[in-house]
Coordinates of N, CA and C in Angstrom, one line a residue:
X1 N -62.9 -12.6 -14.5 CA -61.1 -12.0 -13.0 C -61.4 -13.2 -12.9
X2 N -59.7 -14.2 -12.9 CA -59.9 -15.2 -12.0 C -59.4 -14.9 -10.3
X3 N -60.0 -16.2 -9.7 CA -59.2 -15.2 -7.9 C -58.3 -16.7 -8.1
X4 N -57.6 -16.7 -7.8 CA -56.8 -17.8 -7.2 C -57.0 -18.0 -5.7
X5 N -57.4 -19.1 -5.8 CA -56.9 -19.7 -4.2 C -55.6 -20.3 -3.5
X6 N -56.2 -20.4 -2.0 CA -55.1 -20.6 -1.2 C -54.1 -22.1 -1.5
X7 N -53.0 -22.0 -1.6 CA -51.7 -22.9 -2.2 C -51.9 -24.1 -1.2
X8 N -51.6 -25.2 -1.6 CA -51.6 -26.3 -0.7 C -50.5 -26.1 0.6
X9 N -49.7 -25.4 -0.2 CA -48.7 -25.2 1.9 C -49.4 -24.5 3.0
X10 N -49.8 -23.4 2.2 CA -51.3 -22.5 3.0 C -52.1 -23.4 4.1
X11 N -52.9 -24.0 2.8 CA -54.0 -24.7 3.4 C -53.4 -25.6 4.7
X12 N -52.7 -26.6 3.9 CA -51.7 -27.1 5.2 C -51.4 -26.8 6.7
X13 N -51.0 -25.5 6.7 CA -50.6 -24.9 7.7 C -51.9 -23.6 8.4
X14 N -53.1 -24.2 7.8 CA -53.9 -23.1 8.3 C -54.8 -24.9 9.6
X15 N -54.2 -25.7 8.3 CA -54.8 -27.2 9.2 C -54.3 -27.5 10.6
X16 N -52.8 -27.1 10.1 CA -51.9 -27.4 11.6 C -52.6 -26.7 12.9
X17 N -52.3 -25.1 12.3 CA -52.2 -24.7 13.7 C -54.1 -24.4 14.3
X18 N -54.4 -25.0 13.5 CA -56.1 -25.1 14.2 C -56.3 -26.3 14.6
X19 N -55.4 -27.6 14.5 CA -55.5 -28.8 15.2 C -54.3 -28.4 16.3
X20 N -53.7 -27.8 16.7 CA -53.0 -27.8 18.1 C -53.7 -26.3 18.9
X21 N -54.5 -25.3 18.4 CA -55.3 -24.6 18.7 C -56.3 -25.0 19.2
X22 N -57.3 -26.2 18.5 CA -58.4 -27.3 19.1 C -57.9 -27.9 20.1
X23 N -56.5 -28.7 20.2 CA -55.4 -29.4 21.4 C -55.5 -28.8 22.7
X24 N -55.3 -27.6 22.7 CA -55.3 -26.4 23.5 C -56.0 -26.1 24.7
X25 N -56.9 -25.7 23.3 CA -58.4 -25.3 24.1 C -59.4 -27.3 24.9
X26 N -59.2 -28.1 24.0 CA -59.6 -29.0 24.6 C -58.9 -29.3 26.3
X27 N -57.5 -29.1 26.2 CA -56.7 -29.4 27.3 C -56.9 -28.2 28.9
X28 N -57.8 -26.8 28.1 CA -58.0 -26.0 29.2 C -59.6 -26.5 29.6
X29 N -60.3 -26.6 28.5 CA -62.0 -27.1 29.1 C -61.7 -28.7 30.4
X30 N -60.9 -29.4 29.3 CA -60.6 -30.7 30.8 C -60.1 -29.8 31.4
X31 N -59.1 -29.1 31.9 CA -58.6 -29.0 33.3 C -59.6 -28.2 33.5
X32 N -60.3 -26.7 33.2 CA -61.5 -26.0 33.9 C -62.4 -26.4 34.2
X33 N -62.9 -28.2 34.5 CA -63.8 -29.0 33.9 C -64.0 -29.6 35.3
X34 N -62.1 -30.2 35.6 CA -62.1 -30.9 36.8 C -61.5 -29.5 37.7
X35 N -60.8 -28.6 37.7 CA -61.1 -27.5 38.7 C -63.0 -26.8 39.2
X36 N -63.3 -27.2 38.1 CA -64.5 -27.0 38.2 C -65.3 -28.3 39.8
X37 N -64.8 -29.2 39.3 CA -65.8 -30.6 39.7 C -64.5 -30.5 41.3
X38 N -63.5 -29.9 41.3 CA -63.2 -30.0 42.6 C -63.3 -28.9 44.0
X39 N -64.1 -27.7 43.0 CA -64.8 -27.2 43.8 C -66.5 -27.1 44.0
X40 N -66.5 -27.6 43.1 CA -68.0 -27.4 43.5 C -69.4 -26.5 43.5
X41 N -68.6 -25.5 42.8 CA -69.1 -23.7 42.1 C -70.3 -24.5 40.9
X42 N -71.6 -24.7 41.0 CA -72.4 -24.4 40.1 C -72.2 -23.3 39.0
X43 N -71.7 -22.4 39.6 CA -71.7 -21.6 38.5 C -70.2 -21.9 37.6
X44 N -69.8 -22.6 38.0 CA -68.7 -22.7 36.4 C -69.1 -23.9 35.9
X45 N -70.0 -24.8 36.4 CA -70.6 -26.1 35.0 C -71.1 -24.9 34.4
X46 N -72.0 -23.6 33.9 CA -72.8 -22.9 33.2 C -71.3 -22.6 32.7
X47 N -70.2 -22.2 33.1 CA -68.9 -21.3 32.1 C -68.2 -23.2 31.1
X48 N -68.4 -23.6 31.6 CA -68.6 -25.2 31.5 C -68.8 -25.3 30.0
X49 N -70.0 -25.6 30.2 CA -71.6 -25.6 28.9 C -70.7 -24.5 28.0
X50 N -71.2 -23.2 28.6 CA -71.1 -22.1 27.4 C -69.8 -22.2 26.9
X51 N -68.6 -22.8 27.3 CA -67.3 -22.9 26.5 C -67.4 -23.6 25.4
X52 N -68.1 -25.2 25.9 CA -68.3 -25.9 25.4 C -69.0 -25.8 23.9
X53 N -69.9 -25.1 24.0 CA -70.9 -24.5 23.4 C -70.4 -24.0 22.3
X54 N -69.9 -22.7 23.2 CA -68.9 -21.7 21.8 C -68.4 -22.5 21.0
X55 N -67.1 -23.2 21.5 CA -66.2 -24.5 21.0 C -67.2 -25.1 19.6
X56 N -68.1 -25.4 20.4 CA -68.7 -26.9 19.1 C -69.7 -25.5 18.1
X57 N -69.4 -24.6 18.3 CA -70.7 -23.7 17.0 C -69.5 -22.7 16.2
X58 N -68.5 -23.0 16.8 CA -67.0 -21.9 16.2 C -67.4 -23.7 14.8
X59 N -66.3 -24.7 15.7 CA -66.6 -25.8 14.5 C -67.4 -25.9 14.1
X60 N -68.5 -26.2 14.1 CA -70.0 -26.2 12.9 C -69.7 -25.3 11.9
X61 N -69.6 -24.5 12.2 CA -69.2 -23.1 11.3 C -67.9 -23.2 10.3
X62 N -66.9 -23.0 11.1 CA -66.0 -23.3 10.3 C -65.7 -25.2 9.3
X63 N -66.8 -26.0 9.7 CA -67.0 -27.1 8.6 C -68.2 -26.5 7.6
X64 N -68.8 -25.6 7.9 CA -69.8 -25.5 7.1 C -69.0 -24.6 6.4
X65 N -68.5 -23.8 6.9 CA -67.3 -22.6 5.9 C -66.6 -23.5 4.6
X66 N -66.1 -25.3 4.9 CA -65.3 -26.0 4.6 C -65.9 -26.4 3.0
X67 N -67.1 -26.8 3.5 CA -68.0 -27.5 2.7 C -68.6 -25.9 1.2
X68 N -68.7 -25.1 2.0 CA -69.0 -24.7 0.7 C -68.1 -23.5 0.0
X69 N -67.1 -24.3 0.3 CA -65.5 -23.8 -0.8 C -65.8 -24.4 -1.9
X70 N -65.4 -23.6 -3.0 CA -65.0 -24.4 -4.7 C -63.8 -25.3 -4.4

């Protein structure tokens, strides 16, 4: 049984929304880091590190999944 894949338009839509999501996530991390710098709270740095590690993990996972696709 043949399993059809996504069309090129659907793939491009996913790429577009992924770029927008990554841009807003990066903006949020930068603003949160600036806020943490100005307040000087050490717990904020733990949160910044956790967000960056989570974001990097998701990005790594998505790239591995993309390479695994036929």
